Tab-separated table of C-alpha atoms in Angstrom:
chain	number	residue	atom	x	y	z
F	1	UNK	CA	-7.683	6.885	-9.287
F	2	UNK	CA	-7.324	3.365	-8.029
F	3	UNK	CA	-6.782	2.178	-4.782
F	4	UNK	CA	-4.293	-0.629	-3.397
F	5	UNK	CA	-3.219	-1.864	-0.007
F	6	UNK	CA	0.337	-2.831	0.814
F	7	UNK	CA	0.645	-4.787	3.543
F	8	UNK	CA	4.250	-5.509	4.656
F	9	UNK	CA	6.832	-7.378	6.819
F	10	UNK	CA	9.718	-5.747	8.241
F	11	UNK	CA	12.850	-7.565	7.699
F	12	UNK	CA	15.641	-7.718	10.762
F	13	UNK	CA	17.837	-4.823	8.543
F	14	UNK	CA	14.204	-3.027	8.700
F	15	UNK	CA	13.785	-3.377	11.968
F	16	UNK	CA	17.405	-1.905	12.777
F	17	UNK	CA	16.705	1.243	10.985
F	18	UNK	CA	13.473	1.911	12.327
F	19	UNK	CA	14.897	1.867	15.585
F	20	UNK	CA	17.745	3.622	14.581
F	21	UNK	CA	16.331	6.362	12.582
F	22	UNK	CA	12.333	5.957	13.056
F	23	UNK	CA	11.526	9.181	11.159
F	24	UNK	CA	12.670	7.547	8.038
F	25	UNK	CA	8.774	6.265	7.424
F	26	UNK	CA	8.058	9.292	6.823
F	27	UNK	CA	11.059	9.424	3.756
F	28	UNK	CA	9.838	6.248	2.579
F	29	UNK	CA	6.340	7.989	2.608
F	30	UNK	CA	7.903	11.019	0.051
F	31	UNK	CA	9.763	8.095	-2.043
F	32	UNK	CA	6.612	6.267	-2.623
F	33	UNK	CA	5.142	9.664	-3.869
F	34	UNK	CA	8.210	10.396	-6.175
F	35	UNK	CA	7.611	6.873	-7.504
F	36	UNK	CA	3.704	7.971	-8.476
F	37	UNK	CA	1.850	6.616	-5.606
F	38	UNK	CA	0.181	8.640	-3.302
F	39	UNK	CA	-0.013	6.924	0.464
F	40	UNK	CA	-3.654	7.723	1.373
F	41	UNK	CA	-3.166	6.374	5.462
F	42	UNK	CA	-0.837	4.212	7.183
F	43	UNK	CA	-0.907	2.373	10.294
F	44	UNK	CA	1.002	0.109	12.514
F	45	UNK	CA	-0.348	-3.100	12.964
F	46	UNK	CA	-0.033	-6.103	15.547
F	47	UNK	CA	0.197	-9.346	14.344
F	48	UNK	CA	1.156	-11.072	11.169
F	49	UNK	CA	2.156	-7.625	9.183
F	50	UNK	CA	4.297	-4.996	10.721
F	51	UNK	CA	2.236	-2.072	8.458
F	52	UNK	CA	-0.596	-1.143	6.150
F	53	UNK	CA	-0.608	1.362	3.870
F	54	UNK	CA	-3.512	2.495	1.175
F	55	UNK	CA	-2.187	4.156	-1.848
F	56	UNK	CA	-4.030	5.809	-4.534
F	57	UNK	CA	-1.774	5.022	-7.661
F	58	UNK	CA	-3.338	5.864	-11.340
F	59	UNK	CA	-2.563	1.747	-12.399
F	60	UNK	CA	-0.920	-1.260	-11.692
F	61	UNK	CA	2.387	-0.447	-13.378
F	62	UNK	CA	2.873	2.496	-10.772
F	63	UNK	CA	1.930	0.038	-8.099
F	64	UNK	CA	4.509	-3.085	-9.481
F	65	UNK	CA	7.242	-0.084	-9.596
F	66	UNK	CA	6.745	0.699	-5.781
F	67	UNK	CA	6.614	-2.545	-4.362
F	68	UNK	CA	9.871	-4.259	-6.480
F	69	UNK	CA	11.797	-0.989	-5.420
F	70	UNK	CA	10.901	-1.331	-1.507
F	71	UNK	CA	11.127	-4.676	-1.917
F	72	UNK	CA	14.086	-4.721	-3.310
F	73	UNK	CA	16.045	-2.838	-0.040
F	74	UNK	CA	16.317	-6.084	1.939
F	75	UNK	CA	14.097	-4.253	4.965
F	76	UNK	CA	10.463	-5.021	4.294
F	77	UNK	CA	8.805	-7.650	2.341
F	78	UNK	CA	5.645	-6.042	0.710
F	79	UNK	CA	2.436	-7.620	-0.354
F	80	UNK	CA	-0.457	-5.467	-2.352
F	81	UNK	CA	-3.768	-5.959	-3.369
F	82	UNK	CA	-5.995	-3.892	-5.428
F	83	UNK	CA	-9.220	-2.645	-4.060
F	84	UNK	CA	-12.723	-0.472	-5.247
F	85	UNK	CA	-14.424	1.144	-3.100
F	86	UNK	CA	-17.814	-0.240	-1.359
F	87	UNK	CA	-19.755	2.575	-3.535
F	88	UNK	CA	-17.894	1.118	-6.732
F	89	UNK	CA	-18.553	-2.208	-5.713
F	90	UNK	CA	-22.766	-2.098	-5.721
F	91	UNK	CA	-22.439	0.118	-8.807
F	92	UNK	CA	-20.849	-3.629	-9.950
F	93	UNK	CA	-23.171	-5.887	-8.399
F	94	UNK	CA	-26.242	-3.714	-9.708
F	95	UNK	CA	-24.779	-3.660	-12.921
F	96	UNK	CA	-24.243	-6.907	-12.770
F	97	UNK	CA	-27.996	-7.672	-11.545
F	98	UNK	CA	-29.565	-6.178	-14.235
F	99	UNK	CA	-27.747	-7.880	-17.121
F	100	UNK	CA	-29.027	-10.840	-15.471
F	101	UNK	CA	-32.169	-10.187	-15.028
């Protein structure tokens, strides 16, 4: 199944209900997997982004679905890329190699 990583902002209304309620990561964790996403890991970050989380998701439509609907709650502003794996990435390249060659 594919992989993707969300990266996202809290908002100030995000940041009032973490600290009011910071166990509700945890029920955004269960929403995302109601939604068809699966959240892989998650961690706090320090810097630009407030999180990071990698979800395994079986396509892009899941992925769209999950990001408009947290989006969409005013208390983080998401951002997601797709990724392969390293192992799925030489496959590519040597693919790729001997077409060329």
């Amino acid at each position: 199944m594919p992989y993707y990583m969300m990266l996202s902002k809290l908002t100030d209304a995000g940041r009032k209900t973490l600290m009011r309620n910071p166990g509700r990561l945890w029920e955004v964790n269960k929403e995302v997997e109601d939604m068809g996403a699966k959240v892989i890991a998650q961690y706090a970050l320090l810097g630009e982004y407030d999180f990071v989380n990698i979800l395994e998701a079986p396509n892009n439509t899941v992925v769209a679905r999950v990001s408009t609907a947290l989006g969409s709650r005013g208390s983080i502003e998401p951002t997601v890329m797709a990724a392969i794996t390293i192992e799925d990435l030489v496959k590519e390249i040597q693919m790729a190699k001997a077409l060329n060659e």
